[in-house]
Amino acid sequence: MKNVETILSEREKILGRIREALKVSAPPPGSHDETSAHSTTESPASHAREWLPSVGESSAEQFALFTKNAADLKADFQLLASRAELPAALKKIANDEKWSRFASHGGELSNFASASLGLPVLETDKGYDVQEMEKCDAGITECDALIAQTGGVVVTTRSAGGRALSVLPPHHIVIARREQLVADLPAAFALLQQKYAANYPSMISFITGPSRTGDIERILVLGAHGPKKLTIFCF
Amino acid sequence: MSFVSEFKTRASEKSRDLRHRSVIRTALRSYEVVRDKRKAAFQSWESARQAAAETKWEAINHLDEHLVALTSKLEARGTKVHWASNGVQAREIISQILRDKKARTIIKSKAMTSEEIHLNHALEKEGFTVVESDLGEFIVQLRHEPPYHIVFPSMHLTRGEIKDLFQKELGDAPSDSPEELTMVARRVMRQKYITADVGFTGGNFAIAETGMISITENEGNARLTAALPKTMITLMGIEKVLPRFSDLALFLPMLATAGAGQPMTCYNTMYSGPRQPGECDGPEEWHVILLDNRRTELLADAEQRDSLHCIRCGACLNVCPIFRNVGGHTYGTTYSGPVGAVITPHLRGLQDWKHLSNASSLCGACTEACPVKIDLHHHLLQNRRNASASEPAFFERLAYKIFAFVASRPVLWSFAKKFGRLTQPLQRLVTGGVIDPARQWTKTRDLPPIAPESFKEWWAKRKESQAE
Ligand code: SF4
């Protein structure tokens, strides 16, 4: 490793060049648009909610929006009447896809889901063997939020059993409660901030649909490197 | 060959290449449709753009403070932050980490900064194995060529060409269906994530407030790159900062909409450290390298400072009539299209790259498409002005001097007009040929005929007839 002094000095050199450059000020971006005028104490993006796609007022509207967005993304969203319906719905997928094992993590909802399957399960909580996880047919996780505006879910290392569980197995199953639906992106960020600001999980991921690529002739293919399928159960 | 003549040669080849044209048209047609649909879903795309521009303005015009805050937050959670003034330093920092870790294989997710510093080549020369995991990057890596487009690296290739490539390089190409070809890459890559010693990523946004790096991707390859290898390295330009965590609520959907017509890119992931106590996976070490590489020179140009607001969405490339005709590789630069034409002269030398500013119709489509409202086409004009001020072109100046001399003398001017009308039919005989005095123009365009009667002549006649 380079000694500490050269590292520091490169930092100081770059910061020095930045400070020198900023002595000449650049005009702020001209506002031609009346609606975007904002007071100087607020951050420019603080009204994002008013510009992003609209989400409706009531929770019924927002669930309808989430359902539509998730379908557009080719995610499978199943809104269940109660938690009691989960085992059967989950078993159906496991049978259809002939699961032989799956991976999950400790948590009230995920434990309930795991227990209902009666298959060998790889728990990630205390560390795990990656090769073993690679052989799993699915990863079952909880989440931090569902976002009506995008049809996506938010997971973190803490809510979803680490970094790999939600992305390595070919089918990602999310188990969520109805109260976890938030209206829009600003609400999701506010929630994360309120929940974790003292000590953020080292990874926060906004997952919007199953993994995809368009790198061959811009034609959509699901399951590029991450899960080919994303199923979201909510009750 | 100089950069300019290389550019001209490639540009004239590509703009005649009908196959190239149809591939690019097909790829971009669907882009425009979905992007317009996503933009229309915004309650106010224009207000969002304005706020995004103001947010980046705030970030760039207090860059020093934001970088200091970012660094101290990152370091507080065990991330090692390195600073590199140029590509050589960045490469040296990376090699040193790899040597310390006794690494052999590096799995990479897409990072334009690594193209900028020619990282793969340097690492391969040192004996490391570098694997690009993004499908498009993997394809161009197999072809030993740079990415064609900053967001869609392999958009210039057809499925047939990709099938042949996979057959030749991997011995595995069941058909030319995009689905099956994607699965080939998936299979190849799976074990590589698990066995690679080091994961390498770029960064889309760096959040000063919380000390996070946000990575945007569709495939999940960056997620895996940041989850499985023991060591993670992230290389990004110093201009990537955003002041606040909540700014992402605006920038993530805007990047996705402008870049690919998506409501959100599939994975938007914020990393705030290596594996923390109590977490079950993730890298033990995380190195973040902040790259200057002459960005501070761009910063020093207050007039064009806003080009550092760029979030590399690629929208300006997609709408640019020049890009669509000459293609990404013609530029010969890491960043192509309008934004490449604006910033490359700053990053790599004005005189060598000033020709890019002329490769523009100044139609302004780029400026209109830009989600952070960078004044791209005016910057192209400013580059032209700066280039001719610092090194005036002799013949051009002479031509304009003569023009000004003639045009400001009515007698000379009307003589010139008459002379032109008389001699133009002669020019038409040789038009486009080597002895055509207007060859530079007529090679590729028609020379409009001089009007048989000027306004002045018409006016004089009209007055005469009224007087009668
Ligand atoms: S200049 Fe604007 S439109 Fe072009 S890539 Fe950057 S952000 Fe996108």
XYZ file of C-alpha atoms and ligand atoms in Angstrom:
711
model
C 0.000 0.000 0.000
C 1.074 3.517 -0.650
C 2.009 5.333 2.491
C -0.615 7.417 4.150
C 0.961 10.713 3.158
C 0.675 10.262 -0.599
C -2.922 9.151 -0.243
C -3.719 12.204 1.809
C -1.890 14.482 -0.525
C -3.765 13.231 -3.598
C -6.966 13.953 -1.745
C -5.742 17.419 -0.839
C -4.613 18.061 -4.404
C -7.993 17.163 -5.847
C -9.898 19.116 -3.215
C -7.523 22.020 -3.824
C -8.242 21.994 -7.551
C -11.972 21.855 -6.835
C -11.808 24.826 -4.467
C -9.734 26.791 -6.932
C -12.206 26.050 -9.739
C -15.231 26.994 -7.633
C -13.866 30.488 -6.938
C -15.580 31.470 -10.159
C -19.263 30.853 -9.690
C -21.539 29.322 -12.291
C -25.035 30.695 -12.812
C -27.765 28.487 -11.323
C -29.943 26.761 -13.896
C -32.426 29.326 -15.187
C -35.959 28.720 -14.076
C -38.345 29.257 -16.952
C -41.030 27.298 -15.280
C -43.226 29.024 -12.711
C -44.381 25.786 -11.113
C -40.857 24.838 -10.154
C -40.101 27.940 -8.117
C -39.085 26.900 -4.629
C -37.915 28.668 -1.515
C -34.198 28.649 -0.906
C -34.358 26.796 2.396
C -35.959 23.754 0.810
C -34.098 21.254 -1.294
C -34.973 21.516 -4.986
C -36.249 17.938 -5.061
C -38.447 18.265 -1.976
C -41.590 18.564 -4.092
C -40.792 15.472 -6.137
C -44.107 13.959 -5.130
C -45.968 16.595 -7.142
C -44.062 15.771 -10.349
C -43.634 12.009 -10.253
C -46.374 9.784 -11.704
C -49.578 10.140 -9.679
C -50.624 7.390 -7.311
C -54.187 8.106 -6.181
C -55.440 8.940 -2.702
C -56.958 5.851 -1.177
C -55.256 2.649 -0.244
C -57.561 0.736 -2.622
C -56.366 2.899 -5.515
C -52.782 2.335 -4.505
C -53.188 -1.418 -4.307
C -54.778 -1.348 -7.738
C -51.854 0.697 -9.025
C -49.314 -1.660 -7.474
C -51.095 -4.624 -9.060
C -51.039 -2.992 -12.473
C -47.411 -1.896 -12.231
C -46.250 -5.283 -10.998
C -48.037 -6.947 -13.897
C -46.381 -4.549 -16.368
C -43.038 -5.545 -14.902
C -43.918 -9.226 -15.276
C -43.804 -9.795 -11.547
C -46.437 -12.033 -9.986
C -48.371 -10.171 -7.302
C -50.768 -12.164 -5.145
C -52.929 -10.245 -2.733
C -54.229 -12.770 -0.220
C -57.266 -12.341 2.009
C -55.331 -13.543 5.038
C -52.100 -15.086 6.141
C -53.845 -18.451 6.316
C -53.934 -18.570 2.522
C -50.174 -18.330 2.184
C -49.166 -21.988 2.717
C -51.398 -23.296 -0.064
C -50.378 -20.555 -2.504
C -46.722 -21.144 -1.771
C -47.023 -24.910 -2.036
C -48.625 -24.559 -5.420
C -45.580 -22.717 -6.745
C -43.193 -25.197 -5.116
C -45.043 -28.103 -6.728
C -45.383 -26.473 -10.138
C -41.689 -25.664 -10.203
C -40.655 -28.928 -8.512
C -38.602 -27.260 -5.820
C -36.304 -29.550 -3.919
C -34.866 -26.941 -1.596
C -34.977 -23.232 -0.999
C -33.212 -20.532 0.991
C -34.664 -18.099 3.491
C -33.868 -16.084 6.572
C -35.218 -15.709 10.080
C -38.231 -13.434 10.494
C -41.796 -13.738 11.567
C -43.267 -13.902 8.062
C -40.436 -15.804 6.443
C -40.378 -18.407 9.208
C -44.098 -18.925 8.772
C -43.632 -19.313 5.018
C -40.685 -21.700 5.375
C -42.446 -23.878 7.925
C -45.436 -24.320 5.656
C -43.367 -25.817 2.844
C -41.812 -28.821 4.524
C -38.754 -28.755 2.259
C -35.059 -28.546 3.157
C -34.222 -24.905 3.788
C -30.938 -23.017 3.802
C -31.018 -20.280 6.443
C -28.722 -17.361 5.696
C -28.742 -15.623 9.070
C -25.573 -17.064 10.550
C -23.642 -17.307 7.320
C -24.064 -19.882 4.582
C -22.291 -21.740 1.810
C -22.735 -19.883 -1.465
C -22.512 -23.036 -3.579
C -25.399 -24.434 -1.550
C -27.454 -21.326 -2.116
C -26.742 -21.491 -5.810
C -28.432 -24.889 -5.859
C -31.607 -23.590 -4.215
C -34.730 -23.277 -6.325
C -35.975 -20.136 -4.624
C -35.152 -17.460 -2.103
C -37.899 -16.404 0.291
C -37.510 -13.016 1.956
C -39.381 -10.328 3.773
C -39.052 -6.709 2.685
C -39.179 -3.129 3.947
C -41.829 -1.758 1.631
C -43.894 -2.202 -1.498
C -44.135 0.927 -3.646
C -47.427 1.566 -5.448
C -45.872 4.106 -7.793
C -43.360 1.657 -9.281
C -44.704 -1.811 -8.526
C -41.394 -2.595 -6.855
C -40.199 -3.721 -3.425
C -37.481 -2.433 -1.121
C -35.196 -4.918 0.592
C -32.163 -4.443 2.815
C -29.508 -6.731 4.229
C -31.486 -6.646 7.463
C -35.001 -7.237 6.173
C -34.151 -9.768 3.488
C -31.425 -12.080 4.793
C -28.316 -10.403 3.402
C -27.172 -9.354 -0.021
C -27.375 -12.533 -2.107
C -30.618 -14.190 -1.003
C -32.845 -11.858 -3.011
C -30.772 -12.148 -6.165
C -28.955 -15.495 -6.457
C -31.780 -18.112 -6.511
C -33.819 -18.214 -9.746
C -37.120 -17.379 -8.070
C -37.412 -14.587 -5.502
C -40.472 -14.771 -3.261
C -41.339 -11.734 -1.165
C -43.719 -11.986 1.783
C -45.235 -8.676 2.843
C -47.984 -7.232 4.980
C -50.597 -4.859 3.593
C -49.383 -2.075 5.885
C -46.036 -2.205 4.088
C -47.433 -0.619 0.944
C -46.232 2.963 0.566
C -47.599 5.367 -2.003
C -44.523 6.608 -3.803
C -40.739 6.850 -3.941
C -40.470 9.877 -1.619
C -42.458 7.923 0.970
C -40.152 4.927 0.586
C -37.057 7.044 1.149
C -38.649 8.765 4.128
C -39.502 5.380 5.604
C -35.940 4.087 5.187
C -34.566 7.230 6.743
C -36.887 7.040 9.687
C -36.263 3.343 10.224
C -32.511 3.172 9.749
C -30.914 6.633 9.874
C -28.968 5.798 13.036
C -27.357 2.765 11.426
C -28.145 1.927 7.825
C -27.949 -1.658 6.576
C -24.910 -1.890 4.274
C -27.172 -2.593 1.293
C -30.573 -1.163 0.427
C -32.043 -2.373 -2.839
C -35.072 -1.159 -4.773
C -36.147 -4.188 -6.786
C -38.514 -3.325 -9.607
C -39.509 -6.548 -11.311
C -37.514 -9.701 -12.015
C -33.970 -9.382 -13.420
C -33.960 -8.442 -17.096
C -31.848 -7.426 -20.044
C -32.413 -5.896 -23.458
C -28.819 -6.161 -24.609
C -29.625 -8.333 -27.621
C -31.500 -6.237 -30.172
C -33.238 -4.433 -27.282
C -35.545 -7.421 -26.858
C -36.663 -8.008 -23.295
C -35.384 -11.209 -21.682
C -36.130 -12.000 -18.049
C -33.611 -13.591 -15.719
C -30.373 -12.118 -17.014
C -28.254 -12.766 -13.923
C -30.717 -12.404 -11.084
C -34.073 -14.139 -10.557
C -36.147 -15.062 -13.577
C -39.251 -14.820 -11.461
C -40.398 -12.478 -8.752
C -43.489 -13.336 -6.742
C -44.882 -10.981 -4.137
C -47.353 -12.262 -1.574
C -49.203 -9.707 0.488
C -51.844 -10.110 3.154
C -3.840 9.420 -38.917
C -5.087 12.277 -36.812
C -8.211 11.935 -34.701
C -10.143 14.155 -37.056
C -9.332 12.248 -40.228
C -10.067 8.943 -38.485
C -13.398 10.380 -37.450
C -14.198 11.532 -40.972
C -13.257 8.214 -42.536
C -15.328 6.188 -40.119
C -18.235 8.625 -40.284
C -18.476 8.467 -44.061
C -18.227 4.665 -43.982
C -20.888 4.256 -41.350
C -23.349 6.750 -42.720
C -23.421 4.759 -45.962
C -23.737 1.427 -44.198
C -27.394 0.523 -44.611
C -27.177 -2.507 -42.351
C -25.816 -0.369 -39.528
C -28.533 2.171 -40.097
C -31.333 -0.356 -39.914
C -29.962 -2.007 -36.746
C -29.706 1.335 -34.958
C -33.111 2.512 -36.183
C -34.803 -0.637 -34.975
C -33.099 -0.418 -31.605
C -33.995 3.217 -31.072
C -37.506 3.249 -32.436
C -38.870 1.246 -29.525
C -36.849 3.430 -27.164
C -38.638 6.584 -28.269
C -42.062 5.070 -27.907
C -41.578 3.764 -24.385
C -39.688 6.829 -23.221
C -42.452 9.157 -24.340
C -44.979 6.991 -22.584
C -43.000 7.064 -19.317
C -42.408 10.803 -19.578
C -46.115 11.343 -20.053
C -46.795 9.399 -16.855
C -44.980 12.099 -14.865
C -47.279 14.757 -13.463
C -44.667 17.283 -14.537
C -41.575 16.043 -16.308
C -40.470 19.643 -16.879
C -40.598 20.568 -13.192
C -38.778 17.357 -12.359
C -36.042 18.286 -14.848
C -35.734 21.734 -13.372
C -35.422 20.339 -9.851
C -32.893 17.756 -11.022
C -30.834 20.492 -12.669
C -30.949 22.592 -9.493
C -30.006 19.628 -7.331
C -26.990 18.775 -9.464
C -26.050 22.450 -9.574
C -26.028 22.494 -5.795
C -23.974 19.283 -5.705
C -21.353 20.391 -8.233
C -21.016 23.938 -6.948
C -20.263 22.661 -3.447
C -18.383 19.624 -4.631
C -15.580 19.895 -2.095
C -17.933 19.925 0.899
C -19.968 17.030 -0.438
C -16.917 14.910 -1.150
C -15.551 15.509 2.331
C -18.898 14.551 3.885
C -19.220 11.488 1.659
C -15.739 10.292 2.473
C -16.028 10.664 6.200
C -19.362 8.822 6.249
C -17.964 6.014 4.127
C -14.827 5.702 6.214
C -16.775 5.672 9.457
C -18.248 2.339 8.392
C -14.997 0.763 7.334
C -14.835 1.647 3.653
C -11.401 2.567 2.290
C -11.594 5.688 0.160
C -8.850 6.407 -2.381
C -8.361 9.489 -4.537
C -6.902 9.363 -8.028
C -5.974 12.434 -10.029
C -5.650 10.472 -13.261
C -5.990 7.087 -14.887
C -2.451 5.974 -14.095
C -3.006 6.516 -10.383
C -6.382 4.798 -10.431
C -4.964 1.764 -12.217
C -2.068 1.621 -9.784
C -4.408 1.727 -6.777
C -6.486 -1.089 -8.243
C -3.502 -3.279 -9.161
C -2.096 -2.760 -5.705
C -5.307 -3.948 -4.069
C -5.379 -6.994 -6.343
C -1.755 -7.831 -5.549
C -2.341 -7.408 -1.817
C -5.322 -9.736 -2.005
C -3.380 -12.176 -4.189
C -6.339 -12.017 -6.516
C -6.478 -13.725 -9.896
C -10.008 -13.208 -11.184
C -12.006 -9.989 -11.143
C -15.698 -9.936 -11.962
C -16.846 -6.562 -13.207
C -20.184 -4.923 -13.550
C -20.579 -2.084 -16.025
C -18.456 1.000 -15.355
C -17.712 3.650 -17.960
C -14.962 5.021 -15.706
C -13.065 1.778 -16.201
C -13.281 2.276 -19.975
C -12.050 5.802 -19.425
C -8.861 4.566 -17.731
C -8.476 1.472 -19.972
C -8.550 -0.750 -16.935
C -9.198 -4.155 -18.490
C -6.242 -3.919 -20.793
C -3.910 -2.880 -17.984
C -5.073 -5.626 -15.640
C -4.876 -8.304 -18.302
C -1.322 -7.237 -19.080
C -0.487 -7.847 -15.442
C -1.901 -11.346 -15.698
C -5.275 -10.885 -14.007
C -8.406 -12.385 -15.528
C -11.124 -9.777 -16.003
C -14.700 -10.865 -16.667
C -17.371 -8.369 -17.728
C -20.672 -9.563 -16.299
C -23.153 -7.144 -17.884
C -24.434 -8.983 -20.965
C -23.744 -6.167 -23.408
C -20.289 -5.550 -21.962
C -19.562 -9.287 -22.011
C -20.446 -9.390 -25.715
C -18.199 -6.467 -26.648
C -15.430 -7.866 -24.454
C -15.574 -11.129 -26.425
C -15.294 -9.040 -29.591
C -12.353 -7.061 -28.192
C -14.050 -3.779 -28.880
C -15.165 -0.864 -26.720
C -18.849 -0.405 -25.843
C -20.857 1.105 -28.672
C -23.112 3.158 -26.412
C -22.756 4.200 -22.763
C -26.002 2.455 -21.782
C -26.524 -0.142 -24.537
C -22.998 -1.449 -25.200
C -23.927 -4.017 -27.876
C -26.795 -2.291 -29.654
C -24.929 -2.376 -32.976
C -25.036 -6.183 -33.173
C -27.737 -8.479 -34.436
C -28.708 -11.690 -32.708
C -27.138 -13.635 -35.579
C -23.787 -11.974 -34.997
C -24.024 -12.625 -31.264
C -24.871 -16.265 -31.901
C -21.811 -16.661 -34.133
C -19.677 -14.921 -31.541
C -20.849 -17.214 -28.735
C -20.337 -20.235 -30.947
C -16.794 -19.189 -31.751
C -15.724 -17.976 -28.319
C -17.741 -20.134 -25.942
C -18.658 -23.093 -28.117
C -22.206 -22.701 -26.908
C -25.015 -21.131 -28.944
C -28.138 -23.235 -29.194
C -29.985 -20.761 -31.416
C -30.161 -17.089 -32.212
C -33.048 -16.417 -29.856
C -32.189 -13.544 -27.480
C -33.628 -15.613 -24.643
C -31.365 -18.604 -25.230
C -28.304 -16.452 -25.853
C -28.936 -14.609 -22.594
C -29.137 -17.948 -20.786
C -25.745 -18.948 -22.213
C -24.220 -15.847 -20.659
C -26.070 -16.509 -17.418
C -24.634 -20.020 -17.185
C -21.111 -18.870 -17.976
C -21.288 -16.137 -15.371
C -22.896 -17.899 -12.422
C -19.775 -19.727 -11.221
C -17.646 -16.678 -11.940
C -19.437 -14.610 -9.293
C -18.816 -17.327 -6.773
C -15.179 -17.979 -7.573
C -13.973 -14.449 -8.393
C -11.619 -12.935 -5.826
C -12.665 -9.362 -6.396
C -15.890 -7.691 -7.520
C -15.576 -4.424 -9.402
C -18.350 -1.875 -9.953
C -18.940 1.679 -11.057
C -21.339 4.036 -9.311
C -24.273 6.115 -10.525
C -24.811 8.387 -7.548
C -22.886 9.084 -4.359
C -24.973 10.377 -1.477
C -23.071 12.888 0.635
C -25.633 12.999 3.427
C -25.545 9.283 4.222
C -22.267 8.111 2.684
C -23.737 5.739 0.118
C -22.994 4.726 -3.438
C -26.046 3.966 -5.544
C -25.756 1.534 -8.445
C -28.402 1.254 -11.155
C -28.732 -1.889 -13.289
C -31.277 -4.226 -14.839
C -29.601 -7.597 -14.859
C -28.673 -8.230 -11.223
C -25.028 -8.645 -12.147
C -23.943 -5.678 -10.050
C -25.960 -7.014 -7.101
C -24.105 -10.326 -7.336
C -20.766 -8.605 -7.898
C -21.290 -6.654 -4.692
C -22.536 -9.656 -2.731
C -20.260 -12.614 -3.336
C -16.550 -11.780 -3.785
C -14.570 -11.082 -0.593
C -13.256 -7.764 -1.838
C -15.194 -5.078 -3.641
C -13.785 -2.147 -5.576
C -15.871 0.769 -6.819
C -14.469 3.331 -9.225
C -16.364 6.512 -9.958
C -15.930 10.086 -11.050
C -15.914 12.800 -8.404
C -18.917 14.469 -10.056
C -21.359 11.714 -9.096
C -22.441 13.266 -5.802
C -25.961 14.131 -4.778
C -26.487 16.056 -1.555
C -29.328 14.082 0.021
C -30.584 10.494 0.296
C -34.087 11.648 -0.644
C -32.801 13.167 -3.904
C -32.753 9.619 -5.228
C -36.557 9.588 -5.158
C -36.343 11.980 -8.089
C -33.154 10.867 -9.819
C -33.782 7.115 -9.965
C -37.041 7.300 -11.944
C -35.669 10.113 -14.118
C -32.559 8.149 -15.030
C -34.673 5.118 -15.910
C -37.173 7.142 -17.926
C -34.680 9.207 -19.892
C -32.247 6.343 -20.380
C -34.427 3.419 -21.330
C -38.077 4.402 -21.001
C -38.488 2.381 -17.826
C -40.415 3.572 -14.761
C -37.496 2.364 -12.650
C -34.443 0.360 -13.544
C -34.769 -3.156 -12.165
C -32.185 -2.842 -9.384
C -31.270 0.420 -7.700
C -28.990 -0.444 -4.829
C -27.387 1.785 -2.226
C -24.231 0.540 -0.549
C -22.972 2.195 2.599
C -20.130 -0.072 3.610
C -18.567 -3.511 3.486
C -20.289 -6.272 5.441
C -21.318 -4.815 8.812
C -21.415 -6.600 12.194
C -24.429 -8.895 12.305
C -24.733 -9.163 8.512
C -24.435 -12.595 6.932
C -22.717 -11.806 3.639
C -21.106 -9.075 1.566
C -17.460 -8.182 0.998
C -15.032 -7.983 3.907
C -13.337 -5.025 2.313
C -14.706 -2.245 0.170
C -12.474 0.187 -1.672
C -13.992 3.280 -3.235
C -11.819 5.165 -5.703
C -12.755 8.750 -6.518
C -11.451 9.674 -9.948
C -10.664 13.193 -11.102
C -9.039 12.598 -14.525
C -9.444 16.261 -15.573
C -12.964 16.650 -14.304
C -11.616 19.547 -12.226
C -10.642 21.276 -15.480
C -14.204 21.049 -16.650
C -15.232 22.364 -13.240
C -12.967 25.368 -13.733
C -14.865 26.346 -16.879
C -17.857 28.034 -15.253
C -19.590 28.361 -18.608
C -19.638 24.605 -19.188
C -19.536 23.425 -15.581
C -23.051 22.078 -15.897
C -21.784 19.318 -18.173
C -20.622 17.696 -14.915
C -24.296 17.355 -14.016
C -24.505 14.491 -16.507
C -25.996 11.318 -15.086
C -24.928 9.267 -18.126
C -28.426 8.270 -19.102
C -27.594 8.194 -22.808
C -30.739 10.080 -23.846
C -28.786 12.667 -25.817
C -27.078 9.919 -27.824
C -30.375 8.241 -28.610
C -31.960 11.354 -30.078
C -28.896 12.757 -31.861
C -29.193 12.637 -35.671
C -25.407 12.514 -35.943
C -25.008 9.641 -33.473
C -27.753 7.719 -35.228
C -25.973 8.022 -38.544
C -22.299 7.720 -37.684
C -22.678 5.342 -34.723
C -20.921 5.131 -31.372
C -17.555 3.716 -32.420
C -16.926 6.498 -34.922
C -16.315 8.995 -32.133
C -13.251 7.106 -30.916
C -13.993 8.308 -27.373
C -15.218 6.719 -24.140
C -18.234 9.005 -24.069
C -19.818 9.476 -27.462
C -22.769 11.449 -28.778
C -23.508 15.040 -27.786
C -22.259 14.752 -24.221
C -19.058 13.093 -25.444
C -18.563 15.887 -27.961
C -18.948 18.438 -25.170
C -16.708 16.880 -22.529
C -14.027 15.045 -24.521
C -12.264 18.257 -25.632
C -11.946 19.138 -21.926
C -10.879 15.671 -20.820
C -8.514 14.895 -23.687
C -7.461 18.147 -25.348
C -9.370 20.806 -27.241
C -7.382 20.869 -30.483
C -7.392 17.075 -30.892
C -11.121 16.740 -30.313
C -12.619 20.020 -31.500
C -13.942 18.295 -34.635
C -16.569 16.566 -32.475
C -18.219 19.929 -31.842
C -18.683 20.309 -35.580
C -20.310 16.909 -35.855
C -23.609 18.461 -34.904
C -26.535 20.007 -36.689
C -27.167 22.176 -33.596
C -30.766 21.037 -33.735
C -30.920 21.024 -29.934
C -32.570 17.605 -29.649
C -29.907 16.641 -27.090
C -30.592 19.641 -24.862
C -34.283 18.920 -24.966
C -33.787 15.259 -24.084
C -31.382 15.824 -21.208
C -33.039 15.055 -17.851
C -30.712 17.440 -16.005
C -31.063 20.230 -18.573
C -27.456 20.488 -19.673
C -27.184 23.123 -22.354
C -25.465 20.676 -24.693
C -25.821 22.353 -28.064
C -24.699 25.718 -26.765
C -21.657 24.038 -25.263
C -20.861 22.633 -28.696
C -20.924 26.188 -30.042
C -18.732 27.374 -27.181
C -16.238 24.616 -27.954
C -16.145 25.778 -31.571
C -15.579 29.345 -30.431
C -12.854 28.332 -27.966
C -11.119 26.171 -30.523
C -10.976 28.879 -33.170
C -9.933 31.502 -30.630
C -7.025 29.429 -29.401
C -5.904 28.264 -32.846
C -7.565 30.182 -35.684
C -7.868 28.333 -38.983
C -5.955 30.380 -41.558
C -8.059 29.705 -44.655
C -11.310 30.097 -42.866
C -10.247 33.456 -41.547
C -9.018 34.522 -44.959
C -12.275 33.455 -46.597
C -14.359 35.397 -44.096
C -12.118 38.456 -44.431
C -12.593 38.458 -48.197
C -16.320 37.908 -47.769
C -16.581 40.791 -45.331
C -14.556 43.043 -47.642
C -16.775 42.299 -50.625
C -20.065 42.266 -48.759
C -19.501 45.676 -47.231
C -18.898 47.305 -50.616
C -22.132 47.516 -52.659
C -20.392 47.860 -56.014
C -18.156 44.864 -55.423
C -21.049 42.885 -54.027
C -23.347 43.401 -56.991
C -20.457 42.586 -59.332
C -19.810 39.372 -57.378
C -23.450 38.383 -57.691
C -23.485 38.911 -61.411
C -20.213 37.050 -61.781
C -21.612 34.191 -59.741
C -24.759 33.914 -61.849
C -22.665 33.850 -64.991
C -20.156 31.274 -63.808
C -22.385 28.955 -61.816
C -23.492 26.961 -64.893
C -19.805 26.265 -65.541
C -19.341 25.034 -61.972
C -22.280 22.720 -62.472
C -20.380 20.892 -65.185
C -17.701 19.819 -62.722
C -19.778 19.655 -59.565
C -18.414 17.301 -56.952
C -15.304 16.629 -59.042
C -11.712 17.380 -58.136
C -11.568 20.648 -60.032
C -14.792 21.938 -58.531
C -13.838 25.032 -56.462
C -16.801 24.323 -54.157
C -15.850 20.665 -53.757
C -15.825 20.597 -49.932
C -19.483 21.506 -50.074
C -20.614 19.727 -53.245
C -19.015 16.370 -52.349
C -22.013 15.607 -50.198
C -24.557 18.350 -50.897
C -26.159 20.365 -53.662
C -25.078 23.932 -54.207
C -28.254 26.004 -54.409
C -28.432 28.192 -57.524
C -27.922 31.904 -57.035
C -31.290 33.646 -57.376
C -31.771 35.134 -60.886
C -32.779 38.421 -59.327
C -31.787 39.893 -55.975
C -34.219 41.650 -53.654
C -32.583 44.959 -54.397
C -32.999 44.497 -58.124
C -36.600 43.420 -57.678
C -37.319 46.437 -55.481
C -35.805 48.851 -57.929
C -37.875 47.361 -60.752
C -41.032 47.524 -58.669
C -40.515 51.183 -57.877
C -39.935 51.918 -61.515
C -43.147 50.226 -62.575
C -45.105 52.022 -59.841
C -43.698 55.346 -60.955
C -44.989 54.740 -64.479
S -25.803 14.905 -21.065
Fe -27.893 14.698 -20.262
S -28.930 13.434 -21.803
Fe -26.746 13.191 -22.199
S -26.146 11.372 -21.046
Fe -25.773 13.132 -19.713
S -27.637 13.349 -18.499
Fe -28.150 12.026 -20.237
